[in-house]
Coordinates of C-alpha atoms and ligand atoms in Angstrom, one line a residue:
M8 CA 2.8 42.1 -49.9
Y9 CA 6.2 40.5 -50.0
S10 CA 7.6 40.4 -46.5
F11 CA 11.4 40.7 -46.4
R12 CA 11.9 40.1 -42.6
P13 CA 10.6 36.4 -42.3
V14 CA 12.8 35.4 -45.2
C15 CA 15.8 37.0 -43.5
I16 CA 15.0 35.2 -40.2
R17 CA 14.6 31.9 -42.1
I18 CA 17.9 32.3 -43.8
L19 CA 19.6 33.2 -40.6
A20 CA 18.1 30.2 -38.8
L21 CA 19.1 27.9 -41.6
S22 CA 22.7 29.1 -41.7
L23 CA 22.9 28.8 -37.9
V24 CA 21.8 25.1 -38.2
L25 CA 24.2 24.5 -41.0
S26 CA 27.2 26.1 -39.2
C27 CA 26.3 24.2 -36.0
Q28 CA 26.5 21.0 -38.1
I29 CA 29.7 22.0 -39.7
L30 CA 31.3 22.9 -36.4
G31 CA 30.0 19.7 -34.9
A32 CA 27.9 21.1 -32.2
R33 CA 25.4 18.4 -32.8
V34 CA 27.9 15.6 -32.6
T35 CA 28.1 14.2 -29.1
P36 CA 31.6 13.8 -27.6
P37 CA 32.8 10.2 -26.9
A38 CA 32.1 8.8 -23.4
P39 CA 35.1 8.6 -21.2
Y40 CA 36.7 5.1 -21.0
G41 CA 37.6 3.7 -17.6
P42 CA 39.1 6.0 -14.8
T43 CA 40.0 9.5 -15.8
P44 CA 42.5 12.0 -14.2
S45 CA 41.6 14.6 -11.6
A46 CA 42.5 18.3 -12.3
R47 CA 45.5 18.0 -10.1
Q48 CA 46.7 14.9 -12.0
L49 CA 46.2 16.7 -15.4
T50 CA 48.5 19.5 -14.2
W51 CA 51.0 17.0 -12.9
H52 CA 51.1 15.1 -16.3
D53 CA 52.1 18.3 -18.0
L54 CA 55.2 18.8 -15.8
E55 CA 56.8 15.6 -17.3
M56 CA 60.2 16.0 -15.7
Y57 CA 61.5 17.3 -12.4
A58 CA 64.4 16.8 -10.0
F59 CA 65.0 15.0 -6.7
I60 CA 67.4 16.3 -4.2
H61 CA 68.8 13.8 -1.6
F62 CA 70.7 15.7 1.1
T63 CA 71.1 15.3 4.8
T64 CA 73.7 14.2 7.5
T65 CA 74.0 11.0 5.5
T66 CA 75.8 13.0 2.8
Y67 CA 78.6 13.6 5.4
R68 CA 78.8 9.9 6.5
D69 CA 79.2 8.6 3.0
V70 CA 76.4 6.1 3.4
E71 CA 73.0 5.7 1.7
W72 CA 70.7 5.1 4.7
G73 CA 71.8 7.1 7.8
Y74 CA 71.3 5.1 11.0
G75 CA 69.9 8.1 12.8
D76 CA 72.7 8.7 15.2
A77 CA 74.7 11.4 13.4
S78 CA 75.1 14.6 15.4
P79 CA 73.3 17.6 13.9
D80 CA 76.7 19.3 13.9
E81 CA 77.8 16.9 11.2
F82 CA 75.6 18.7 8.7
Q83 CA 77.9 21.5 7.4
P84 CA 77.2 22.7 3.9
D85 CA 79.7 25.6 4.1
S86 CA 78.8 26.8 0.6
L87 CA 75.1 25.9 0.3
D88 CA 73.9 27.3 -3.0
C89 CA 70.3 26.4 -3.8
N90 CA 70.4 29.0 -6.7
Q91 CA 73.1 26.9 -8.3
W92 CA 71.0 23.8 -8.0
V93 CA 67.9 25.4 -9.4
S94 CA 69.5 27.3 -12.3
T95 CA 71.2 24.1 -13.3
L96 CA 68.0 22.0 -13.1
K97 CA 66.1 24.6 -15.0
A98 CA 68.7 24.6 -17.8
A99 CA 68.3 20.8 -17.9
G100 CA 64.6 21.2 -18.7
M101 CA 63.2 20.4 -15.2
K102 CA 59.9 21.9 -14.3
G103 CA 60.2 21.3 -10.5
V104 CA 62.3 20.0 -7.7
I105 CA 61.5 17.8 -4.7
L106 CA 63.6 17.9 -1.6
T107 CA 64.2 15.2 1.1
A108 CA 63.1 17.4 4.0
K109 CA 63.7 14.3 6.2
H110 CA 65.2 11.1 4.9
H111 CA 65.3 7.8 6.8
D112 CA 68.0 9.1 9.2
G113 CA 65.3 11.5 10.7
F114 CA 67.4 14.7 10.5
C115 CA 65.2 17.6 9.5
L116 CA 66.4 20.2 7.0
W117 CA 64.0 22.8 8.4
P118 CA 63.8 24.1 12.0
S119 CA 61.0 21.8 13.1
R120 CA 59.4 22.8 16.4
L121 CA 58.6 19.2 17.1
T122 CA 62.1 17.7 17.5
D123 CA 65.6 18.7 18.4
Y124 CA 67.0 16.7 15.5
S125 CA 67.1 19.4 12.9
V126 CA 69.2 22.3 11.4
A127 CA 68.1 24.4 14.3
H128 CA 70.2 22.3 16.6
S129 CA 73.3 22.3 14.3
S130 CA 76.2 24.6 14.6
W131 CA 75.7 25.2 10.8
Q132 CA 74.7 28.8 10.3
E133 CA 74.5 29.0 14.1
G134 CA 71.2 27.0 14.1
K135 CA 69.6 29.6 11.8
G136 CA 69.7 27.6 8.6
D137 CA 66.7 26.3 6.7
V138 CA 67.3 24.3 3.5
V139 CA 63.6 23.9 2.8
K140 CA 63.2 27.7 2.8
E141 CA 66.3 28.3 0.7
L142 CA 65.3 25.8 -1.9
S143 CA 61.6 26.7 -2.0
D144 CA 62.5 30.4 -2.4
A145 CA 65.1 29.6 -5.1
A146 CA 62.6 27.3 -7.0
R147 CA 60.0 30.0 -7.0
R148 CA 62.4 32.7 -8.1
H149 CA 63.3 30.5 -11.1
G150 CA 59.7 29.5 -11.9
L151 CA 60.1 25.8 -10.8
K152 CA 57.5 24.0 -8.8
F153 CA 58.5 22.8 -5.3
G154 CA 57.7 19.4 -3.7
L155 CA 58.6 17.6 -0.5
Y156 CA 59.8 14.1 0.5
L157 CA 59.2 13.3 4.2
S158 CA 60.4 9.8 5.1
P159 CA 57.7 7.9 7.0
W160 CA 60.5 5.6 8.4
D161 CA 62.5 7.6 11.0
R162 CA 65.6 5.8 12.4
H163 CA 66.3 8.6 14.9
D164 CA 63.1 9.2 16.7
L165 CA 62.4 7.3 19.9
R166 CA 58.6 7.3 19.2
Y167 CA 59.0 5.4 15.9
G168 CA 56.7 2.4 16.0
T169 CA 54.3 3.8 18.5
P170 CA 51.1 5.8 17.8
A171 CA 52.8 9.0 19.1
Y172 CA 55.1 8.9 16.1
I173 CA 52.1 9.2 13.7
D174 CA 51.2 12.5 15.4
Y175 CA 54.8 13.6 15.1
Y176 CA 54.8 12.7 11.4
R177 CA 51.6 14.6 10.7
G178 CA 52.8 17.6 12.8
Q179 CA 55.9 17.7 10.6
L180 CA 53.7 17.5 7.4
Q181 CA 51.7 20.4 8.8
E182 CA 54.8 22.5 9.3
L183 CA 56.1 21.7 5.8
L184 CA 52.8 22.0 4.0
T185 CA 51.7 25.2 5.6
G186 CA 55.0 27.1 5.9
Y187 CA 56.6 27.0 2.5
G188 CA 54.1 28.1 -0.1
P189 CA 52.4 25.9 -2.8
I190 CA 53.7 22.2 -3.0
F191 CA 53.1 20.3 -6.2
E192 CA 53.9 16.8 -4.9
V193 CA 54.3 15.0 -1.6
W194 CA 56.5 11.9 -1.8
Q195 CA 55.8 9.0 0.5
D196 CA 58.6 6.4 0.5
G197 CA 57.7 2.8 1.1
A198 CA 61.2 1.8 2.3
N199 CA 61.3 0.4 5.9
G200 CA 64.4 -1.4 6.8
G201 CA 63.7 -2.1 10.5
D202 CA 66.9 -1.3 12.5
G203 CA 67.9 2.1 13.7
Y204 CA 69.1 4.4 16.5
Y205 CA 65.5 5.1 17.8
G206 CA 66.5 7.6 20.5
G207 CA 69.4 5.4 21.7
A208 CA 67.5 2.1 21.8
R209 CA 69.6 0.9 18.8
E210 CA 67.2 -1.9 17.9
R211 CA 65.1 -3.4 15.1
R212 CA 61.5 -2.1 14.9
K213 CA 58.9 -3.7 12.6
I214 CA 55.7 -2.0 11.7
D215 CA 52.7 -3.2 9.7
N216 CA 52.9 -1.1 6.5
K217 CA 49.2 -1.5 5.8
T218 CA 47.9 -0.2 9.2
Y219 CA 50.6 1.6 11.1
Y220 CA 50.7 4.9 9.3
D221 CA 46.9 5.2 8.8
W222 CA 47.5 6.7 5.4
P223 CA 43.9 7.5 4.5
N224 CA 43.7 10.1 7.4
T225 CA 47.2 11.4 6.7
N226 CA 46.3 11.9 3.1
Q227 CA 43.1 13.8 4.0
L228 CA 45.3 16.2 6.0
I229 CA 47.6 16.7 3.0
R230 CA 44.5 17.5 0.9
K231 CA 43.4 20.0 3.5
W232 CA 46.8 21.8 3.7
Q233 CA 47.7 21.5 0.0
P234 CA 44.7 20.6 -2.1
D235 CA 46.6 20.8 -5.4
A236 CA 49.5 18.6 -4.4
C237 CA 49.7 15.2 -5.9
I238 CA 50.5 12.4 -3.4
F239 CA 53.1 9.9 -4.7
S240 CA 53.6 6.4 -3.2
D241 CA 53.8 2.8 -4.2
G242 CA 50.0 2.9 -4.6
G243 CA 49.2 6.6 -5.1
P244 CA 46.6 8.0 -4.5
D245 CA 47.7 10.4 -7.3
A246 CA 50.9 9.0 -8.7
R247 CA 52.5 5.6 -8.3
W248 CA 56.0 4.2 -8.2
C249 CA 57.0 2.6 -11.5
G250 CA 58.3 -0.5 -9.8
T251 CA 62.0 0.0 -10.4
E252 CA 64.7 2.5 -9.7
S253 CA 66.6 1.8 -12.9
G254 CA 65.1 4.6 -15.0
Y255 CA 62.2 3.2 -17.0
V256 CA 58.5 2.4 -16.9
G257 CA 57.1 -0.8 -18.5
D258 CA 55.8 -1.1 -22.0
P259 CA 52.8 -1.1 -22.2
N260 CA 52.3 1.5 -19.5
W261 CA 48.7 2.0 -18.3
C262 CA 47.8 4.9 -16.1
A263 CA 45.3 2.8 -14.2
I264 CA 45.8 0.4 -11.3
T265 CA 43.4 -1.0 -8.8
R266 CA 44.6 1.3 -6.0
N267 CA 43.3 -0.3 -2.9
N268 CA 45.8 -3.2 -3.3
Y269 CA 48.8 -0.9 -2.8
A270 CA 50.2 1.5 -0.3
P271 CA 53.7 2.8 0.7
G272 CA 55.7 -0.4 1.2
I273 CA 53.1 -2.6 -0.4
A274 CA 54.2 -2.9 -4.0
K275 CA 54.2 -5.6 -6.7
Q276 CA 57.0 -4.4 -8.9
E277 CA 56.0 -6.1 -12.1
Y278 CA 52.4 -4.8 -11.7
L279 CA 53.4 -1.3 -11.0
Q280 CA 55.7 -1.2 -14.0
H281 CA 52.8 -1.7 -16.4
G282 CA 49.7 -0.6 -14.5
E283 CA 46.5 -2.4 -15.4
A284 CA 44.6 -2.1 -18.6
D285 CA 41.3 -2.5 -16.7
G286 CA 42.4 -0.9 -13.4
T287 CA 39.8 1.0 -11.4
D288 CA 41.8 4.2 -10.5
W289 CA 43.9 6.7 -12.4
V290 CA 47.3 6.5 -10.8
P291 CA 50.0 7.3 -13.4
A292 CA 53.6 6.1 -13.0
E293 CA 56.5 8.3 -11.9
V294 CA 60.0 7.1 -12.8
D295 CA 62.5 7.8 -10.0
V296 CA 66.2 7.4 -10.8
S297 CA 69.5 8.9 -9.7
I298 CA 72.1 10.5 -12.0
R299 CA 74.6 8.6 -9.9
P300 CA 74.5 5.0 -8.6
G301 CA 73.4 6.2 -5.2
W302 CA 70.8 8.6 -4.0
F303 CA 73.2 10.6 -1.9
Y304 CA 76.6 12.1 -2.9
H305 CA 79.7 9.9 -2.7
A306 CA 83.0 11.1 -4.0
R307 CA 83.8 7.5 -5.1
E308 CA 81.0 7.8 -7.7
D309 CA 82.3 10.9 -9.4
Q310 CA 83.3 8.8 -12.4
Q311 CA 79.8 7.2 -12.6
V312 CA 77.6 10.1 -13.4
K313 CA 75.2 9.0 -16.1
P314 CA 76.2 10.4 -19.5
V315 CA 73.8 12.3 -21.8
S316 CA 73.1 9.2 -23.9
K317 CA 71.9 7.3 -20.8
L318 CA 69.8 10.3 -19.6
M319 CA 68.2 10.5 -23.0
D320 CA 67.5 6.8 -23.0
I321 CA 65.8 7.2 -19.6
Y322 CA 63.8 10.2 -20.9
Y323 CA 62.4 8.1 -23.8
K324 CA 61.6 5.2 -21.5
S325 CA 59.8 7.4 -18.9
V326 CA 58.4 10.6 -20.4
G327 CA 58.3 8.9 -23.8
R328 CA 56.2 6.1 -22.4
G329 CA 53.7 8.4 -20.7
A330 CA 55.2 8.6 -17.2
N331 CA 56.8 11.5 -15.3
L332 CA 60.5 11.5 -14.7
I333 CA 62.0 12.5 -11.3
L334 CA 65.8 12.6 -11.7
N335 CA 67.9 12.7 -8.6
V336 CA 70.9 15.0 -8.3
P337 CA 72.6 14.8 -4.9
P338 CA 74.5 17.9 -3.7
T339 CA 78.1 17.4 -2.4
K340 CA 79.2 18.1 1.2
S341 CA 79.8 21.7 0.4
G342 CA 76.1 22.2 -0.5
R343 CA 76.7 22.7 -4.3
L344 CA 76.1 20.3 -7.2
H345 CA 79.3 18.6 -8.4
P346 CA 80.8 20.1 -11.6
T347 CA 80.4 16.7 -13.4
D348 CA 76.7 16.5 -12.6
V349 CA 76.3 20.1 -13.7
C350 CA 78.1 19.5 -16.9
H351 CA 76.0 16.4 -17.8
L352 CA 72.8 18.2 -16.8
L353 CA 73.5 21.2 -19.0
A354 CA 74.4 18.9 -21.9
F355 CA 71.2 16.9 -21.4
G356 CA 69.2 20.1 -21.5
K357 CA 70.9 21.1 -24.7
A358 CA 70.4 17.6 -26.2
L359 CA 66.7 17.7 -25.3
R360 CA 66.2 21.1 -26.9
E361 CA 68.0 19.9 -30.1
E362 CA 65.9 16.7 -30.1
F363 CA 62.7 18.6 -30.3
S364 CA 63.9 21.8 -32.0
Q365 CA 62.6 21.0 -35.5
P366 CA 58.9 20.3 -35.4
L367 CA 57.5 19.6 -38.8
S368 CA 53.7 19.5 -38.6
H369 CA 53.4 23.1 -39.9
K370 CA 54.5 21.7 -43.2
I371 CA 51.5 19.3 -43.4
T372 CA 49.2 20.6 -46.2
R373 CA 46.6 17.8 -46.2
F374 CA 45.0 15.7 -43.5
G375 CA 42.8 12.6 -44.3
S376 CA 41.3 10.1 -42.0
S377 CA 39.6 6.7 -42.4
N378 CA 37.0 7.9 -39.9
T379 CA 36.1 11.2 -38.2
R380 CA 33.5 11.4 -35.5
G381 CA 30.2 12.5 -37.1
N382 CA 32.3 13.9 -39.9
S383 CA 32.6 16.9 -37.7
K384 CA 35.2 19.6 -37.8
R385 CA 35.3 19.5 -34.0
Y386 CA 36.9 16.0 -34.2
S387 CA 38.8 16.5 -37.4
P388 CA 42.4 15.2 -37.8
K389 CA 43.5 18.9 -38.2
R390 CA 43.0 19.1 -34.4
L391 CA 46.1 16.9 -34.0
T392 CA 48.4 19.7 -34.9
D393 CA 46.5 22.8 -33.7
G394 CA 48.6 23.2 -30.6
K395 CA 45.5 23.2 -28.4
K396 CA 45.3 20.9 -25.4
T397 CA 41.5 21.0 -25.4
T398 CA 40.9 19.6 -28.9
Y399 CA 41.4 16.1 -30.3
W400 CA 40.8 13.8 -33.3
A401 CA 38.1 11.2 -32.5
T402 CA 36.3 8.5 -34.4
D403 CA 32.7 7.3 -34.2
D404 CA 31.9 5.0 -31.3
K405 CA 32.9 1.4 -31.9
V406 CA 35.5 2.4 -34.5
C407 CA 38.6 1.3 -32.6
Q408 CA 40.9 0.8 -35.7
A409 CA 41.4 4.0 -37.7
S410 CA 44.1 6.0 -39.5
V411 CA 45.1 9.5 -40.3
T412 CA 47.1 10.4 -43.4
F413 CA 49.3 13.4 -43.3
T414 CA 50.6 15.0 -46.5
F415 CA 53.7 17.2 -46.2
D416 CA 54.2 20.1 -48.7
K417 CA 57.2 18.1 -50.1
P418 CA 59.1 14.9 -49.3
T419 CA 60.3 15.5 -45.7
V420 CA 62.9 13.8 -43.6
F421 CA 62.0 12.9 -40.0
N422 CA 63.2 10.5 -37.3
R423 CA 61.1 11.3 -34.2
F424 CA 57.4 11.1 -33.5
S425 CA 55.3 12.3 -30.6
I426 CA 51.7 11.5 -29.9
G427 CA 49.4 12.1 -26.9
E428 CA 45.9 11.0 -25.9
Y429 CA 43.2 13.4 -24.7
L430 CA 43.4 12.3 -21.1
P431 CA 40.0 13.6 -19.8
M432 CA 38.5 10.8 -21.9
G433 CA 40.7 8.2 -20.2
Q434 CA 43.5 6.0 -21.7
R435 CA 42.2 4.1 -24.7
V436 CA 44.8 3.1 -27.3
K437 CA 46.4 -0.3 -27.0
A438 CA 48.6 -0.3 -30.1
F439 CA 49.5 1.9 -33.1
Q440 CA 52.0 2.2 -35.9
I441 CA 53.5 4.8 -38.2
E442 CA 53.7 4.1 -41.9
I443 CA 55.1 6.0 -44.9
E444 CA 54.2 5.8 -48.5
T445 CA 57.1 4.7 -50.7
S446 CA 57.8 6.1 -54.1
E447 CA 56.2 2.9 -55.5
G448 CA 52.9 3.9 -53.7
Q449 CA 53.3 1.1 -51.1
W450 CA 52.7 1.7 -47.3
T451 CA 55.6 0.6 -45.2
K452 CA 55.6 0.4 -41.4
I453 CA 58.5 2.4 -39.9
A454 CA 57.6 2.2 -36.2
E455 CA 55.1 0.7 -33.8
A456 CA 54.2 0.9 -30.2
T457 CA 51.7 0.0 -27.6
T458 CA 50.1 2.4 -25.1
I459 CA 50.1 6.2 -25.5
G460 CA 48.7 8.1 -22.5
H461 CA 50.0 11.6 -21.8
K462 CA 52.8 11.2 -24.4
R463 CA 54.5 8.5 -26.5
L464 CA 57.9 9.4 -28.1
L465 CA 59.4 7.2 -30.8
R466 CA 62.9 7.3 -32.2
F467 CA 63.8 5.7 -35.5
P468 CA 66.4 6.1 -38.3
D469 CA 65.8 9.0 -40.8
V470 CA 63.0 8.4 -43.2
E471 CA 61.9 10.6 -46.1
A472 CA 58.2 10.7 -47.2
R473 CA 55.5 13.0 -48.4
N474 CA 52.6 10.9 -47.2
V475 CA 52.7 9.5 -43.6
R476 CA 50.0 7.5 -41.9
L477 CA 49.2 7.0 -38.2
V478 CA 47.3 3.7 -37.8
I479 CA 45.6 3.0 -34.5
T480 CA 45.6 -0.8 -34.6
D481 CA 43.8 -1.5 -31.4
S482 CA 41.9 0.6 -28.8
H483 CA 39.6 -0.1 -25.8
A484 CA 37.2 2.5 -27.3
C485 CA 37.2 5.0 -30.2
P486 CA 40.6 6.8 -30.0
C487 CA 40.8 10.4 -28.8
I488 CA 44.2 11.7 -29.9
E489 CA 45.2 15.2 -28.6
H490 CA 48.4 15.7 -30.6
V491 CA 50.9 14.3 -33.0
E492 CA 54.2 15.9 -34.0
F493 CA 57.0 14.9 -36.3
Y494 CA 60.6 16.0 -35.7
Y495 CA 63.9 15.9 -37.4
S496 CA 66.6 15.5 -34.7
P497 CA 70.2 16.1 -35.7
N498 CA 71.4 13.8 -32.9
Ligands
LIG522 C1 64.0 4.6 -1.6 C2 64.9 5.0 -0.4 O1 65.2 3.9 0.4 C3 66.1 5.6 -1.0 O2 67.0 6.0 -0.1 C4 65.6 6.8 -1.9 O3 65.1 7.8 -1.0 C5 64.6 6.4 -2.9 C6 64.1 7.6 -3.7 O4 63.6 5.7 -2.3 O5 63.0 3.8 -1.4

C-alpha cells in the first residue's frame, strides 16, 4: 500500500536541508583575524563622540596647569549649570561626557573624604557643592554616558612621589567609581611635569612612569568597581591616546598596538597615531582635542573657538577614520559654557545632522559581488545595508580582493560614503576604493582610502551614477564588512 507519511517526511527533510543551504547555515563563518575587541570596547566604539570638561581652580587662575597652591575658596562658579552643559553637548551629537574630577592641581570637584583639598573645604555653596554629582545626574537625565578623569599627577598633595600617594589615588578612584553610578570611561593622563606645591614643599618631584603607579593593580581595582568602564591611557588597556592633541588620528589607523610597550606617560607619538597592523592587542585610538586652544577657559581665547568647518574636519579625521572623538569644552568662571562655544556646538550638531540626513541605500535595487562566502545568503552583499550590526558581507577564505556592485533605481547624486567592518572578526581591510560606472560603461575611481575599522567616512565632490562599485583592494584576510551607506550632503 502507498504510504503517504514517509514521503512527507522525506520532502520535509529535503526542504530543511535546502533552506539550510540557502540560508548559509552550512557555511562556516570566517576565522577572526588578529586581536578582537572585548564587549566593553564594542560598546565604546558605538559611542563615537563625547565631550571633555576641564574645570577646576585653574579656571580662576587663568593658567593651564595649576601649581597646586590655589585656595579652595578660589573655586567660585556662582551660576554652575551642568544642565546647560549637557543639553548643549547633546544637541551637538555627543553621546557622553567626561569630567576632570581632579586635574594636575589636585583640587577635587567632589567632597573627597581623603583630603581637605576639595569643594567640601571651599566657601562655594558653603562647602556643600559636588560638581561630580551635579554633572553625573545631569548626564543621566539627558541620556548621556558619564566618565571620569582623575589626574595621576597631583601637584598639591604632600604624599605625591611616595607609596602613600598610590593608596590615596586608589582611594579617590574608589570614591568616584562607587559613588556616582555607571562610568563608561576612566581617563588616565600621562602628563607629569615634575614641579609643584606638594603640601608646601614647592619642589620638583620625579617619578618613574613605568613603575611608580603600579597600573596593573590599579586597573584591576577599576575593573572590580566598574567592570564595563573602558580605561584610556597612552597604552590602554582599552583605548589609547592618538598621539596628538591637534584633532586627528593617523591614516592608516589600526586598532591594534603591542600594548605592553606603552603606559600613561610612555608614548611614541607616531606609533600611537597609526597603531600597528600586526599589533597583539585591540587598543583603539581616541582623539582628544579642545574647542579652544587651551583645555581650560581663558577669556583671551574667546575669539579662537573652533568654527564648524574645523570641527567637521576633526570629525572626519577622527570618527571618520575609525577612532572615537573626545571634544573638550571648558566652562567659564561662572560655571556655564561660553555663548560662543554654545553657538558653535549647536551649529556643529546641525551640520552633522544635515551631513548624514539623506542616506540613499534604500534606493539600491540590485547588489552584485565578485565573491560571496559560500554563495550564502548569510554573507550576501545585501547584508551591507540591512541596518543590522550583527550581519556582514564576507568572501571566501583567501579572497582578499573583492568588489560589490550597487545599482540604484535611477542615476543618483551622492558625495559622502560610510563603511564599517564587522569588528568581532578583527580589523582586516588595508585599502579600498569607490568607483562609478560612467555613461560610456567605464569604471572610474572617485575615492580611495586605507583602513576601515569601526567606521570610515569619505567626502568627495558630487557624483552621479546608477552603478557604483566598492572595491576592496587589499586585506589581511577575507573582508567582513558590516555596513556601507551613501549620502547626499547639501553642505
Ligand atoms: C594633557 C594634560 O596635561 C592637559 O592639561 C589636558 O588635561 C589633556 C587632556 O591631557 O596631557
